[in-house]
Amino acid sequence: MKRIKFFLLTLMLMAGVGLANAQEGTNAVGFNLGYATGGEGIGNFGIGVKYSYQMSDNLRVQPSFTYYFEKDDVNMYDLSLDFHYLFNFNNDKMAFYPIFGFTAPFYKWNSPIEEVDGHTWTRFGCNLGAGLQYNLTDDFAVVGEVKYKLVKDIDHAAIAIGCVVQF
């Protein structure tokens, strides 16, 4: 239950920041489904939220939060801050963008062994990847992204598909 409350609080915070800074065509809020590759509790499905701020015609910044479902007694959350450089084509209906950013994954082990139960740690790293956005309307788009997360001891790839509402 704590995880759901934390997820909803994060979603409301990101939406509130977006509404507070709302300018026509410069903001977007989105949801995604993803998969992180890897072992030791990393390789699993997740859900996420994101907020995008368009800094110029081709540059945007995007904070995001992803919760990965528990696997092998490990809970994982990922907080990222990414920068996208948009290459628009097809009359601005589609955009390809390379991704560069920062990531902070949080891990918690839930173990039946009392000495290990509740063990947590955080690592900081770098995101490198690419994404594709297709605008279905002026206000709604579908997106797909692939990122490689360079994090000490736990490098892994993350794949996500989702949608964004632009305002």
Coordinates of C-alpha atoms in Angstrom, one line a residue:
M1 CA 0.0 0.0 0.0
K2 CA 2.9 2.3 0.7
R3 CA 4.2 1.9 -2.8
I4 CA 0.8 2.8 -4.3
K5 CA 0.6 5.9 -2.2
F6 CA 4.2 6.9 -3.1
F7 CA 3.4 6.3 -6.8
L8 CA 0.2 8.5 -6.7
L9 CA 2.0 11.2 -4.7
T10 CA 4.8 11.3 -7.3
L11 CA 2.2 11.5 -10.1
M12 CA 0.3 14.3 -8.5
L13 CA 3.6 16.2 -7.8
M14 CA 4.7 15.9 -11.4
A15 CA 1.2 16.9 -12.7
G16 CA 1.2 19.9 -10.3
V17 CA 4.6 21.1 -11.5
G18 CA 3.4 20.8 -15.1
L19 CA 0.2 22.8 -14.5
A20 CA 2.1 25.4 -12.5
N21 CA 4.4 26.0 -15.4
A22 CA 1.9 25.5 -18.2
Q23 CA 2.6 27.4 -21.4
E24 CA 0.9 26.5 -24.7
G25 CA 2.7 23.6 -26.4
T26 CA 5.7 23.5 -24.1
N27 CA 4.6 20.8 -21.5
A28 CA 3.5 17.2 -21.5
V29 CA 2.6 14.6 -19.0
G30 CA 2.8 10.9 -19.8
F31 CA 2.5 7.3 -18.7
N32 CA 4.5 4.3 -19.8
L33 CA 4.9 0.6 -19.5
G34 CA 8.4 -0.7 -19.5
Y35 CA 10.8 -3.6 -19.0
A36 CA 14.3 -3.4 -17.4
T37 CA 16.7 -6.2 -18.5
G38 CA 19.1 -7.8 -16.2
G39 CA 19.3 -10.2 -13.3
E40 CA 19.2 -10.0 -9.5
G41 CA 15.7 -8.4 -9.4
I42 CA 16.4 -5.9 -12.2
G43 CA 14.8 -7.8 -15.1
N44 CA 11.1 -7.0 -14.7
F45 CA 8.1 -5.0 -15.9
G46 CA 7.4 -1.6 -14.6
I47 CA 5.0 1.4 -14.9
G48 CA 6.1 5.0 -15.0
V49 CA 5.1 8.6 -15.2
K50 CA 7.0 11.5 -16.8
Y51 CA 6.8 15.2 -17.3
S52 CA 8.4 17.0 -20.3
Y53 CA 9.3 20.6 -20.6
Q54 CA 10.1 21.9 -24.1
M55 CA 13.0 24.3 -23.7
S56 CA 13.2 25.2 -27.4
D57 CA 12.0 23.9 -30.7
N58 CA 14.4 20.9 -30.5
L59 CA 15.4 20.6 -26.9
R60 CA 13.4 19.3 -24.0
V61 CA 14.1 18.1 -20.5
Q62 CA 12.1 15.2 -18.9
P63 CA 12.1 14.0 -15.3
S64 CA 10.5 10.6 -14.9
F65 CA 9.7 8.0 -12.2
T66 CA 9.3 4.2 -12.9
Y67 CA 8.3 1.6 -10.4
Y68 CA 9.3 -2.0 -11.3
F69 CA 7.3 -4.8 -9.8
E70 CA 8.9 -7.0 -7.2
K71 CA 11.0 -9.9 -8.4
D72 CA 13.3 -12.2 -6.5
D73 CA 12.5 -10.4 -3.3
V74 CA 13.7 -7.1 -4.7
N75 CA 11.7 -3.8 -5.1
M76 CA 13.2 -1.3 -7.6
Y77 CA 12.3 2.3 -8.3
D78 CA 14.1 4.5 -10.9
L79 CA 14.2 8.3 -10.9
S80 CA 15.7 9.8 -14.1
L81 CA 16.3 13.3 -15.6
D82 CA 16.8 13.1 -19.3
F83 CA 17.5 15.5 -22.1
H84 CA 16.1 15.0 -25.6
Y85 CA 17.2 16.7 -28.9
L86 CA 14.3 16.4 -31.3
F87 CA 14.7 15.7 -35.0
N88 CA 11.2 16.4 -36.4
F89 CA 10.1 14.9 -39.7
N90 CA 6.8 13.9 -41.5
N91 CA 5.4 17.5 -41.2
D92 CA 6.2 17.5 -37.5
K93 CA 4.0 14.4 -36.9
M94 CA 7.0 12.3 -35.9
A95 CA 10.2 13.0 -34.0
F96 CA 13.3 11.0 -33.3
Y97 CA 15.4 11.9 -30.4
P98 CA 18.7 10.8 -28.8
I99 CA 18.6 10.6 -25.0
F100 CA 21.2 11.7 -22.5
G101 CA 20.5 11.9 -18.8
F102 CA 21.0 10.9 -15.2
T103 CA 19.5 8.0 -13.3
A104 CA 19.1 7.1 -9.6
P105 CA 17.8 3.6 -9.1
F106 CA 16.6 2.6 -5.6
Y107 CA 16.6 -1.0 -4.4
K108 CA 15.2 -2.8 -1.4
W109 CA 15.7 -6.4 -0.6
N110 CA 12.8 -8.2 1.2
S111 CA 14.4 -11.3 2.6
P112 CA 13.2 -14.0 4.9
I113 CA 16.6 -13.7 6.6
E114 CA 16.2 -11.2 9.3
E115 CA 19.8 -9.7 8.9
V116 CA 19.2 -9.0 5.2
D117 CA 15.5 -8.0 5.2
G118 CA 15.0 -4.3 4.4
H119 CA 18.5 -3.8 3.1
T120 CA 18.4 -0.8 0.7
W121 CA 20.8 1.0 -1.6
T122 CA 20.9 3.6 -4.2
R123 CA 23.3 4.1 -7.1
F124 CA 23.7 7.0 -9.5
G125 CA 24.4 6.7 -13.2
C126 CA 23.9 7.9 -16.7
N127 CA 21.2 7.2 -19.3
L128 CA 22.1 6.9 -23.0
G129 CA 19.4 6.0 -25.6
A130 CA 17.0 7.0 -28.3
G131 CA 13.2 7.6 -28.6
L132 CA 10.5 8.0 -31.2
Q133 CA 7.4 10.1 -30.8
Y134 CA 4.4 10.0 -33.1
N135 CA 1.8 12.8 -32.7
L136 CA -1.7 11.4 -33.2
T137 CA -3.3 14.8 -32.6
D138 CA -1.9 18.2 -31.5
D139 CA -2.4 17.2 -27.9
F140 CA -1.7 13.4 -27.8
A141 CA 1.3 11.3 -28.8
V142 CA 2.6 7.8 -28.5
V143 CA 6.2 7.2 -27.6
G144 CA 8.8 4.5 -27.5
E145 CA 12.2 4.6 -25.9
V146 CA 15.2 2.4 -25.4
K147 CA 17.8 3.5 -22.8
Y148 CA 21.0 1.9 -21.6
K149 CA 21.6 2.8 -17.9
L150 CA 25.2 3.0 -17.0
V151 CA 25.2 2.3 -13.2
K152 CA 28.0 0.8 -11.1
D153 CA 27.5 -3.0 -10.7
I154 CA 24.1 -3.0 -12.4
D155 CA 24.3 -1.7 -16.0
H156 CA 21.1 -2.6 -17.8
A157 CA 18.8 -1.6 -20.6
A158 CA 15.3 -0.3 -20.2
I159 CA 12.6 -0.4 -22.9
A160 CA 9.3 1.6 -22.6
I161 CA 6.2 2.4 -24.6
G162 CA 3.6 4.9 -23.6
C163 CA 1.6 8.0 -24.3
V164 CA 1.8 11.7 -23.5
V165 CA -0.7 14.5 -23.3
Q166 CA 0.7 17.8 -24.5
F167 CA -0.5 21.2 -23.2

